[in-house]
Tab-separated table of C-alpha atoms (C1' of nucleotides) in Angstrom:
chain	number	residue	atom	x	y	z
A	242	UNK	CA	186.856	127.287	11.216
A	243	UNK	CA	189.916	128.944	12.989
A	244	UNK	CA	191.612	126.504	14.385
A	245	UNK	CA	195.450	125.786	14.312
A	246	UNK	CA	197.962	123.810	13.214
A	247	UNK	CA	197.119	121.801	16.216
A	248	UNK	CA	193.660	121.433	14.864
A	249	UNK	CA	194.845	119.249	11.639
A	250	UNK	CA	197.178	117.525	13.998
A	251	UNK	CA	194.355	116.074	16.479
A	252	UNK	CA	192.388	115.571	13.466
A	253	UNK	CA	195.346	113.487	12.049
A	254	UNK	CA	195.126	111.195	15.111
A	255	UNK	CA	191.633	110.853	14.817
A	256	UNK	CA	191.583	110.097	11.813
A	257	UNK	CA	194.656	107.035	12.638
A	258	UNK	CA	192.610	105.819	15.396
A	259	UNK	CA	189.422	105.413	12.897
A	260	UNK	CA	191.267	103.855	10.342
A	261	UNK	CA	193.093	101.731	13.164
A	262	UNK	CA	189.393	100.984	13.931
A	263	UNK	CA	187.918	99.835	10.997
A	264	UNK	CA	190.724	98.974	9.135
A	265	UNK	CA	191.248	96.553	12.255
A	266	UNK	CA	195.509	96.536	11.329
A	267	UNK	CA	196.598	94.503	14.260
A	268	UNK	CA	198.853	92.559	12.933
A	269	UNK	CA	202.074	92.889	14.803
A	270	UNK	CA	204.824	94.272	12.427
A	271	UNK	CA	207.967	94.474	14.260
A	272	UNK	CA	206.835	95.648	17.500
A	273	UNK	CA	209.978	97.800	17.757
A	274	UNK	CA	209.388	100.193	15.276
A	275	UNK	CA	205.179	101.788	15.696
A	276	UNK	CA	204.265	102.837	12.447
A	277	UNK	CA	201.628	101.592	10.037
A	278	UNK	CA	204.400	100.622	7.006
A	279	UNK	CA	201.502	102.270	4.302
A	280	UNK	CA	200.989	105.404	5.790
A	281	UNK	CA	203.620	105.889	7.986
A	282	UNK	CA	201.313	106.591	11.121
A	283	UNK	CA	202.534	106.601	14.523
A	284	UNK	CA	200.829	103.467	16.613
A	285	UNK	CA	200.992	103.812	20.615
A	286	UNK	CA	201.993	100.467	22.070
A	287	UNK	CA	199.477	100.231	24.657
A	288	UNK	CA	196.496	101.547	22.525
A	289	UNK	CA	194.724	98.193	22.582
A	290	UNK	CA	195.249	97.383	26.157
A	291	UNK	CA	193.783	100.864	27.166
A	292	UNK	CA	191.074	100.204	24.611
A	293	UNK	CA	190.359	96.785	26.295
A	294	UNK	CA	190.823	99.281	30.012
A	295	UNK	CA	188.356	101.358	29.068
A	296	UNK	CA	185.916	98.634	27.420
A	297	UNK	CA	185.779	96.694	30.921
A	298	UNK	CA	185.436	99.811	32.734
A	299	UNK	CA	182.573	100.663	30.733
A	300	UNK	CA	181.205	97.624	31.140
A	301	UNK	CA	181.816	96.936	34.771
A	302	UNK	CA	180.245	100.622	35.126
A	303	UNK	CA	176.984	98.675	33.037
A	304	UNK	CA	177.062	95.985	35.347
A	305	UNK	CA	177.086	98.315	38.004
A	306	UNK	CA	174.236	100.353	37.064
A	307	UNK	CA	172.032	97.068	36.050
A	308	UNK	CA	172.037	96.786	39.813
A	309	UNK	CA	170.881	100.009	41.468
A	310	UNK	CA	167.019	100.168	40.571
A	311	UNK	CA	166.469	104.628	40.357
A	312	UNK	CA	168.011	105.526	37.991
A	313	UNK	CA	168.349	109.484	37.818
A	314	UNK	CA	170.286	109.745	34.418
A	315	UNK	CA	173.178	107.922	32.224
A	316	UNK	CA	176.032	110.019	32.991
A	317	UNK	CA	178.865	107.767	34.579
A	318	UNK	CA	178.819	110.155	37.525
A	319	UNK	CA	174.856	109.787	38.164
A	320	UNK	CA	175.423	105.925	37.737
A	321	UNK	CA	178.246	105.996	40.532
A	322	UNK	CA	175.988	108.525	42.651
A	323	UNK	CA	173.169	106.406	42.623
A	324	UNK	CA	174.806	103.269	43.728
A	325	UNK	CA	176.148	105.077	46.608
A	326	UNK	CA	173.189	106.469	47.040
A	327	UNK	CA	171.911	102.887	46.580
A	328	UNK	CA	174.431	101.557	49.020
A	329	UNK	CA	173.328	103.348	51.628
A	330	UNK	CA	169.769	102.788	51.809
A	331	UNK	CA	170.650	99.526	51.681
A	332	UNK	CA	172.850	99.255	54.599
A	333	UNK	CA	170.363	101.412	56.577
A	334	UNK	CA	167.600	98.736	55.670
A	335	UNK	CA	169.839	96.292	56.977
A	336	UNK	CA	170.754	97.943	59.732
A	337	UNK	CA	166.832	98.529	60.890
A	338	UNK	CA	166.096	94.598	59.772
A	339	UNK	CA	168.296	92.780	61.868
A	340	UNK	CA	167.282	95.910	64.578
A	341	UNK	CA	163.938	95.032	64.350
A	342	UNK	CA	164.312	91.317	64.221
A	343	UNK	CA	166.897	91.199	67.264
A	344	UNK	CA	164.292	92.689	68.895
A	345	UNK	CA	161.361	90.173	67.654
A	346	UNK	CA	164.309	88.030	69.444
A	347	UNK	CA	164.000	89.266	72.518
A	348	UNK	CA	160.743	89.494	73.280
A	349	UNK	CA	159.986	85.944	72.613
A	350	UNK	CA	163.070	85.013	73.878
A	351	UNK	CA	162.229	87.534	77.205
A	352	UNK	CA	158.177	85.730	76.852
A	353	UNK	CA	159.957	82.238	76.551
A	354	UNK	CA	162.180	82.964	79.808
A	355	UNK	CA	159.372	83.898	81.773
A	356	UNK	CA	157.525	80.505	80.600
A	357	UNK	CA	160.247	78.688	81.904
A	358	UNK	CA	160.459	80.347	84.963
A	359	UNK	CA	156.549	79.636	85.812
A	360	UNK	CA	157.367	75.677	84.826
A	361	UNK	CA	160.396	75.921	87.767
A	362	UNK	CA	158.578	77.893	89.922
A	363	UNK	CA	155.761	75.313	89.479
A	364	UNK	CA	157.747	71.966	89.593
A	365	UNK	CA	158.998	73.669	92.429
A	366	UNK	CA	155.994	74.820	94.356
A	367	UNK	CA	155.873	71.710	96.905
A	368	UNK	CA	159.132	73.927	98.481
A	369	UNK	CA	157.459	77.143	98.786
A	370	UNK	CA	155.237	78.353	101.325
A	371	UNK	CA	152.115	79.616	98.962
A	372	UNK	CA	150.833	82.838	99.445
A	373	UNK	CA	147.054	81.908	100.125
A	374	UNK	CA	145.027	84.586	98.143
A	375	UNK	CA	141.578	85.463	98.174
A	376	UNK	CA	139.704	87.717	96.015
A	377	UNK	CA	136.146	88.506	95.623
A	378	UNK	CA	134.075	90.845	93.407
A	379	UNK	CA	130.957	91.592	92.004
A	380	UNK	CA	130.309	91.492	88.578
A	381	UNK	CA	126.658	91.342	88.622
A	382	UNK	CA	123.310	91.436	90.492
A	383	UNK	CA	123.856	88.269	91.746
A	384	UNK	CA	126.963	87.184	90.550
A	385	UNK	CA	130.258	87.337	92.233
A	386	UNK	CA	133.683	86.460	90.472
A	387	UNK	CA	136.156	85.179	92.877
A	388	UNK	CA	139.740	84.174	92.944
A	389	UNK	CA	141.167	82.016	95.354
A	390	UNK	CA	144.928	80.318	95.826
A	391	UNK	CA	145.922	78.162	99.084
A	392	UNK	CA	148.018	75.558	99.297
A	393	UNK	CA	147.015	72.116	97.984
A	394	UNK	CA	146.883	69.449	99.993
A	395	UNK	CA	145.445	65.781	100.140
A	396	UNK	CA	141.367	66.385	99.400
A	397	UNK	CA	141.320	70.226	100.104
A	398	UNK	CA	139.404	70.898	96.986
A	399	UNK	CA	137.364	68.088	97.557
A	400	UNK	CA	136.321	69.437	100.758
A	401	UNK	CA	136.471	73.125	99.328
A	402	UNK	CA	133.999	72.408	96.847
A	403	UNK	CA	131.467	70.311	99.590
A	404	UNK	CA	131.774	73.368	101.917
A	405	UNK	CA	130.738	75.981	99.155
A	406	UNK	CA	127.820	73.377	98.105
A	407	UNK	CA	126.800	73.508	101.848
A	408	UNK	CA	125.869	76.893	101.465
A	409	UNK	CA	124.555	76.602	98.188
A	410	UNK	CA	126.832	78.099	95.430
A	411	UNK	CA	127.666	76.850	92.492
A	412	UNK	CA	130.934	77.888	90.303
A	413	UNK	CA	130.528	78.641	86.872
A	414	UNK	CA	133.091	79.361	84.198
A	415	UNK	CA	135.551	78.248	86.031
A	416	UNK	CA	139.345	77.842	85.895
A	417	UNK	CA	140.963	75.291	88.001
A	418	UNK	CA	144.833	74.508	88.211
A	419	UNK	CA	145.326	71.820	90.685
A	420	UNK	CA	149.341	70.933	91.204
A	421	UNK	CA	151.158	68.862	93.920
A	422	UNK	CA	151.956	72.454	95.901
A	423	UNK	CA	149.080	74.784	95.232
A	424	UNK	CA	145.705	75.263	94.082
A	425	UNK	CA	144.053	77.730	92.327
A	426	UNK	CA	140.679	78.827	91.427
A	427	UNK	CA	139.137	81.414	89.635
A	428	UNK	CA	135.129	81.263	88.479
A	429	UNK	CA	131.920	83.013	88.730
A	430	UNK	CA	129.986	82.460	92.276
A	431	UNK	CA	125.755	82.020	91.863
A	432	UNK	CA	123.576	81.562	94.379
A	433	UNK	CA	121.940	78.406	93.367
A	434	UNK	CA	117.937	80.174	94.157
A	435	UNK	CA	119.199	83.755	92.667
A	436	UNK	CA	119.724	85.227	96.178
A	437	UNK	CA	121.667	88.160	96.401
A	438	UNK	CA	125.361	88.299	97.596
A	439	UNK	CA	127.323	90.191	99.476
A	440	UNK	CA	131.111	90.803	98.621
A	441	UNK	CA	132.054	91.353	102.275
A	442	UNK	CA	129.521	88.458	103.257
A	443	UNK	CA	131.019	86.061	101.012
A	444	UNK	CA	134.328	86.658	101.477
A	445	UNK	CA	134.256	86.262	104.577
A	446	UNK	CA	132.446	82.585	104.558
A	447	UNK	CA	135.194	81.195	101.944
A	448	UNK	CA	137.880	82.227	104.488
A	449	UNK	CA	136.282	80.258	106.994
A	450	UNK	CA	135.363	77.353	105.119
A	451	UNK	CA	139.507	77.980	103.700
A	452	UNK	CA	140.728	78.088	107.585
A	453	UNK	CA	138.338	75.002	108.198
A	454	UNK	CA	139.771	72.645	106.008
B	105	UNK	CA	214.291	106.006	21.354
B	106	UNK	CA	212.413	105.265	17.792
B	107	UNK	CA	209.285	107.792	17.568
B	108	UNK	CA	208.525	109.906	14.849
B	109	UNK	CA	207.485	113.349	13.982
B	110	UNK	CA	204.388	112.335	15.614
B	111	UNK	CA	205.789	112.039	19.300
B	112	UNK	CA	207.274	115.368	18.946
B	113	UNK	CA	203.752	116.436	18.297
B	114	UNK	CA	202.507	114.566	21.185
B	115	UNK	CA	205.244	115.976	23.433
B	116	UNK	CA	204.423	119.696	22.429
B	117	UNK	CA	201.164	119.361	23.317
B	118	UNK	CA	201.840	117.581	26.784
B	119	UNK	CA	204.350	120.666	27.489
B	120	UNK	CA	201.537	122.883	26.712
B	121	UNK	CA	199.443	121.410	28.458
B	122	UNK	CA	201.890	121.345	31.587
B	123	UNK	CA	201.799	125.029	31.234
B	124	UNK	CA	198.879	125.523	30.916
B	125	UNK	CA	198.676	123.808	34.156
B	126	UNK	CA	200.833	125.733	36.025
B	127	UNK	CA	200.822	128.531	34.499
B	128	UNK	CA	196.760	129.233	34.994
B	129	UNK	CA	196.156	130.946	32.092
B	130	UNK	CA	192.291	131.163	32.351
B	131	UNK	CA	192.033	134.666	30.929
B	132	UNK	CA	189.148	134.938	28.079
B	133	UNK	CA	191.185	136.351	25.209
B	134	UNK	CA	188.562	136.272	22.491
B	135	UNK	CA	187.204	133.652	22.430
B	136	UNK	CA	186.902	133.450	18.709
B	137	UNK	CA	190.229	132.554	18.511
B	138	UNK	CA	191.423	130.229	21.203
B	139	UNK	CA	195.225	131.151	20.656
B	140	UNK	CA	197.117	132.307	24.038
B	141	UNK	CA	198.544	135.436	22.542
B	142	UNK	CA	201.775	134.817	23.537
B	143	UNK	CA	202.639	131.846	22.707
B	144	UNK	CA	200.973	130.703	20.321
B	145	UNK	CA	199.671	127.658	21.803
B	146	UNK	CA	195.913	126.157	21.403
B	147	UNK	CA	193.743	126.216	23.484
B	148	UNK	CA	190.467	123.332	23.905
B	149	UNK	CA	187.391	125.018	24.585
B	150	UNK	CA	186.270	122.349	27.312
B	151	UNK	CA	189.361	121.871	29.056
B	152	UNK	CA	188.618	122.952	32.076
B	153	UNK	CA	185.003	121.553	31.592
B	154	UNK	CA	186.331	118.589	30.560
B	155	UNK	CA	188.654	118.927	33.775
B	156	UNK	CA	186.148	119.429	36.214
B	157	UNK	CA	183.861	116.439	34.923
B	158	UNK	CA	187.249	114.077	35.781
B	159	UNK	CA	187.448	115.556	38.978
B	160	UNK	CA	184.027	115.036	39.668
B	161	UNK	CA	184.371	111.361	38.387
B	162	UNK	CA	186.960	110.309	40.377
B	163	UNK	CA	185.667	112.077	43.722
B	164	UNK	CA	182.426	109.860	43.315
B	165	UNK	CA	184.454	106.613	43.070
B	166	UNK	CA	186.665	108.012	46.055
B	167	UNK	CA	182.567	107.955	47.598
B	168	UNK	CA	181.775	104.733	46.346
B	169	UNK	CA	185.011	103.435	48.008
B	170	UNK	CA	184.721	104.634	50.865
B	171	UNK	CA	181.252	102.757	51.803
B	172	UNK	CA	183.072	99.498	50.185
B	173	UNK	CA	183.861	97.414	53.489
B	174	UNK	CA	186.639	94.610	51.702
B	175	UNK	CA	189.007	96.059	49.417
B	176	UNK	CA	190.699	93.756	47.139
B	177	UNK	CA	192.661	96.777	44.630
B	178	UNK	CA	192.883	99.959	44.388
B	179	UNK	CA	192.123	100.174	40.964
B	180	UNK	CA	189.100	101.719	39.356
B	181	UNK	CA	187.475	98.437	38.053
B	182	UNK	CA	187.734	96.804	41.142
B	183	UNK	CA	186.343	99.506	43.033
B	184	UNK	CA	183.210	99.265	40.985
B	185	UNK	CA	183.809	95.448	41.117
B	186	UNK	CA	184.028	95.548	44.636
B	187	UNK	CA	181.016	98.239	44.933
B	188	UNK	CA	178.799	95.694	42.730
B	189	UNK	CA	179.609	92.760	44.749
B	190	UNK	CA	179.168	94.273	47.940
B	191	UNK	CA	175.784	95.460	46.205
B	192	UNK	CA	174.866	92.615	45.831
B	193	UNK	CA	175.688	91.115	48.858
B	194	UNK	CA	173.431	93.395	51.078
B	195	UNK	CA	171.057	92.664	48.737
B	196	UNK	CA	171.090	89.272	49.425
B	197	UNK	CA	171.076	89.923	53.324
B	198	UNK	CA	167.840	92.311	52.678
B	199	UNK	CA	166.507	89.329	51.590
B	200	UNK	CA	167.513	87.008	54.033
B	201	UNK	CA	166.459	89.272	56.887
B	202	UNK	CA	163.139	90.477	55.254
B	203	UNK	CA	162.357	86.724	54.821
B	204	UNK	CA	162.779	85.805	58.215
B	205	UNK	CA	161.332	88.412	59.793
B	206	UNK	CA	157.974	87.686	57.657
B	207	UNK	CA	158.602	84.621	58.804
B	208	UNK	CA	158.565	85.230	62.669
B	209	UNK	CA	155.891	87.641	62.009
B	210	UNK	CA	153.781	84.672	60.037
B	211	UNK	CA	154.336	82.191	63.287
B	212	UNK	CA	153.088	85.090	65.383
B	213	UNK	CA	150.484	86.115	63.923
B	214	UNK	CA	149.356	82.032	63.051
B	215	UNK	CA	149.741	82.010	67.188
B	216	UNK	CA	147.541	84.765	67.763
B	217	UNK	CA	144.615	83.875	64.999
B	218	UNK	CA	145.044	80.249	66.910
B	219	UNK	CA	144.082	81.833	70.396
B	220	UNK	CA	141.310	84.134	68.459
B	221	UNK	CA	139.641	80.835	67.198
B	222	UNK	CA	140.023	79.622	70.615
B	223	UNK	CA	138.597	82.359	72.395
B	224	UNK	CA	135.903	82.708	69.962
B	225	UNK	CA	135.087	78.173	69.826
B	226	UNK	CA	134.766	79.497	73.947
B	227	UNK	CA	132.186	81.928	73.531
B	228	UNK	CA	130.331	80.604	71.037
B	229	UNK	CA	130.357	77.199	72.779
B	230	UNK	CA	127.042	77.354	74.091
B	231	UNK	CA	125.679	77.107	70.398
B	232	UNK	CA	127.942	74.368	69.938
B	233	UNK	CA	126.946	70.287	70.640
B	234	UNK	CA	130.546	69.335	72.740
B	235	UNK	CA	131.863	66.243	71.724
B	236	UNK	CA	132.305	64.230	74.496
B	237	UNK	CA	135.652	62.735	74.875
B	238	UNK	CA	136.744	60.344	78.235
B	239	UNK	CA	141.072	59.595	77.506
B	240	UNK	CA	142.639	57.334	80.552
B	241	UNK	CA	146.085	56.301	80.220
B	242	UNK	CA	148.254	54.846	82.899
B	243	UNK	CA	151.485	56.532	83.997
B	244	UNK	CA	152.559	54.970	86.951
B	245	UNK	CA	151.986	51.755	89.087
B	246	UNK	CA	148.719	53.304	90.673
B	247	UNK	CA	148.343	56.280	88.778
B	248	UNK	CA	146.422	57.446	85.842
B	249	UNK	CA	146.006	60.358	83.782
B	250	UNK	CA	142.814	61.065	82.655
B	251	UNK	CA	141.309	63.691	80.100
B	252	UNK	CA	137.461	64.254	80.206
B	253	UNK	CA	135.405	66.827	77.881
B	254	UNK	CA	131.895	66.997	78.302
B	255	UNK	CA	128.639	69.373	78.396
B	256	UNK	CA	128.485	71.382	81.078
B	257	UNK	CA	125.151	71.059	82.496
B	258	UNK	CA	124.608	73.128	85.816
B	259	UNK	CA	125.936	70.680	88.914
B	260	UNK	CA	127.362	68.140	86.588
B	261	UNK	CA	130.774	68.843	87.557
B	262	UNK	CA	129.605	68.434	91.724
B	263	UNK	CA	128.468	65.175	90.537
B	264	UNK	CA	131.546	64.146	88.664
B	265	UNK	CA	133.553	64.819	91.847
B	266	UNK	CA	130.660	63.273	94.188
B	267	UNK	CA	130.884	60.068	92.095
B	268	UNK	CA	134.683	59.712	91.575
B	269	UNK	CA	134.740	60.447	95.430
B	270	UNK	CA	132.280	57.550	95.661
B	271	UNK	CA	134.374	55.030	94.363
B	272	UNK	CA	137.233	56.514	96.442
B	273	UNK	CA	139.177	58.403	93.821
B	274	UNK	CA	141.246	61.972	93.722
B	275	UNK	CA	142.676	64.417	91.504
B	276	UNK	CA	145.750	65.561	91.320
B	277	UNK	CA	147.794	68.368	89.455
B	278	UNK	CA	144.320	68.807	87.850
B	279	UNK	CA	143.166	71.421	85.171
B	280	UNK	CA	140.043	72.521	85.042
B	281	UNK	CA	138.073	74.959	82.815
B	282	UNK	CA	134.296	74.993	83.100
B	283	UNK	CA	131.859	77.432	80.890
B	284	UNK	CA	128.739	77.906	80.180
B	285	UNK	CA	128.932	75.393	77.348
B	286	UNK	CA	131.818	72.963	78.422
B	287	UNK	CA	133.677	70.781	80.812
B	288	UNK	CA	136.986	69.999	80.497
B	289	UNK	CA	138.937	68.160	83.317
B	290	UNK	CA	142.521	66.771	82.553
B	291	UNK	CA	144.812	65.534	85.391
B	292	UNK	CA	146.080	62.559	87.166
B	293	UNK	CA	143.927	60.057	89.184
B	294	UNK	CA	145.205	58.265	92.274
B	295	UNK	CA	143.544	56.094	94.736
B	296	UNK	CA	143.105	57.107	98.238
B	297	UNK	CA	144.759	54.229	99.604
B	298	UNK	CA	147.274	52.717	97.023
B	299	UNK	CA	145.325	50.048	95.405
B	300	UNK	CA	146.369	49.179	91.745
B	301	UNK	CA	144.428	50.715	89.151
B	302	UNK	CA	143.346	49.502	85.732
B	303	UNK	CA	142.957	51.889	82.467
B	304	UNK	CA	140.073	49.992	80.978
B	305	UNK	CA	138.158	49.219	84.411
B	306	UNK	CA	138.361	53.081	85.125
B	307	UNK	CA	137.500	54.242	82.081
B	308	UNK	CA	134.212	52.262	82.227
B	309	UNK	CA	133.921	53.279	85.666
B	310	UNK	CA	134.035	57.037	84.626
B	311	UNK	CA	131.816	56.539	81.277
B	312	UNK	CA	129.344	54.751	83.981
B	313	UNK	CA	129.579	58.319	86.058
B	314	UNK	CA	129.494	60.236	82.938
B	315	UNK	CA	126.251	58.760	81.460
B	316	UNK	CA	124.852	58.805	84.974
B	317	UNK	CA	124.613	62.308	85.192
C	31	DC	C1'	175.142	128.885	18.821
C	32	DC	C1'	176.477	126.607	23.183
C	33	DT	C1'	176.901	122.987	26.829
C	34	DC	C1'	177.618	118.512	28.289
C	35	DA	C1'	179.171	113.924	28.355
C	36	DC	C1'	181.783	110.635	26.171
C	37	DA	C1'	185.541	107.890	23.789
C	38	DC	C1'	189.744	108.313	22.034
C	39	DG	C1'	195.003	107.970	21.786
C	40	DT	C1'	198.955	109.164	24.305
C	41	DG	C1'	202.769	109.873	27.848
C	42	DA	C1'	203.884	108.959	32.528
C	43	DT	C1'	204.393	105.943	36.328
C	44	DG	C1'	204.638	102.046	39.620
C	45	DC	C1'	205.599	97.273	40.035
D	13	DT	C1'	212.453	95.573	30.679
D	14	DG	C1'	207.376	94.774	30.013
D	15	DC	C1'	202.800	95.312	31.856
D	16	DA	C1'	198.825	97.535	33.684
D	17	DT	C1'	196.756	101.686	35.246
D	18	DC	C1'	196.014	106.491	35.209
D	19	DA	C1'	195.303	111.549	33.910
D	20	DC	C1'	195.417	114.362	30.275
D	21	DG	C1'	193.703	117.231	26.225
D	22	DT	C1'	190.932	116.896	22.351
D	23	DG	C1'	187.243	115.819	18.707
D	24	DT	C1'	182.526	114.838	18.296
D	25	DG	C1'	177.675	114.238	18.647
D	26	DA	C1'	173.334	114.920	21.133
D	27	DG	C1'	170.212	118.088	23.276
DNA sequence: CCTCACACGTGATGC
DNA sequence: TGCATCACGTGTGAG
């Protein structure tokens, strides 16, 4: 070994702070004067304080890494790297969570709006002038799908349905909404012998039996 | 002041290491011996490693500090403190989010697997026997609302309206679905000319029409 | 042998 | 004045 003076010095102190260690003097001797009375060693006055510093730093620095999951190595700087590594992917998950869900939000909240604009728009039909609608298409050989809305009034349907009966269809698979302004329907059309149908030709006889009534 | 030899020692080796400092003596002089030449001084082998890794240390807490929103000290327990609390915190919110959105996601999806069953009870219900059910409940001085489900046989529901026409009845703000395998006709019952109306009498009146078909 | 990371004790400093 | 925190240089052990 080459080392110095210096060398036995430092090795000195180490070997104080062992002895302070396991020796465990802490016994407080007359604070003013820091020396160990046997061996006349010098005795810092905050060496217990830093040790306790450095013992909660340590373990707040455990605490710390018992909370980040990857772990890429032991050294303190890897610990603090991952948990600000850590940090971030967490506040970018959060970030796209309450994204996504704020979202979710608005859709149903956009889906529940529009709900409660067809209820208004329905308890308020009886003040609108409906837009009579009539749609007719073929879906089949002789079967016709057909969509009509007109406004509802006392026994129209009544007399809608005996006027299509006259002629001799039937509606099958049907959908009805009957309300104090408007009516709609929406079914399949069948001859009731298995006649064929004309679009044109039966369009045209459900807006006259619509303009009859 | 009461030190001893020992802070001397301690102060020597704080003014070499202040000149070291400043000085910048970095020159590799042998590294056998780890004297500077001129004066005499030691020299640690991993100063400047040991340096460096401080530097390093402390510019990843500076990191970690910086993503730390609430800042209670400036000290370097507290920022890992503050970094582990905070950690812990957006944990918490992953959670919270995460859980609700699962939860959202669970309502939707228990929506959707609803209208699936429905859809598919629909087109399966020609293999199914429908239950018949006949509800009438009175709402009003001369009004009733009235729920019907029954098979759909081809012209049953012409009938139905024939015979509550009969016995001078009408619907209003009906629904009405009709498939192959089902009837289903829920609305409000009113009749024609304002005479009272009573829940059981009707309802034996329309299981009379019912059966008749 | 070397490199790296760590704990140690100490002086300095702000409150 | 104390008290708490920090940076520093160094010894040491593991790889």
């Amino acid at each position: 070994m080459e080392y110095g003076i210096e060398d036995l010095i430092c090795g000195d102190l180490k070997e104080f702070s062992l002895a302070t260690e396991n020796g465990s003097r802490k016994g407080k001797m007359g604070r003013k004067r820091n020396y160990d009375d046997d061996t006349r060693e010098y005795k810092s006055k905050n060496l217990e304080t830093e040790r306790r510093r450095r013992e909660k730093l340590s373990t707040r620095l455990l605490m710390l890494r018992s909370l980040v999951p990857i772990i890429t190595n032991m050294n303190k700087a890897t610990i603090i790297d991952d948990a600000t590594t850590y940090i971030k992917e967490l506040k970018g998950e959060v970030q796209s969570l309450s994204q996504e869900l704020h979202q979710m939000e608005a859709t149903i909240d956009e889906t529940t709006v529009t709900k409660i604009d067809e209820v208004e728009v329905a308890e308020d039909m009886n003040k609108w002038v409906v837009q009579t609608e009539l749609r007719v298409a073929l879906i089949g050989a002789n079967k016709l799908w057909v969509k009509i809305i007109i406004e509802n009034k006392r026994g129209r349907f009544k007399k809608l349905m005996e006027g299509m009966n006259l002629f001799g269809f039937e509606l099958t698979d049907t959908n009805l909404i009957a309300t104090k302004g408007a009516l709609l329907i929406e079914g399949c059309m069948q001859g009731m012998d298995g006649e064929r149908l004309e679009v044109h030709q039966i369009k045209k006889l459900l807006q006259d039996i619509i303009s009859d009534i």
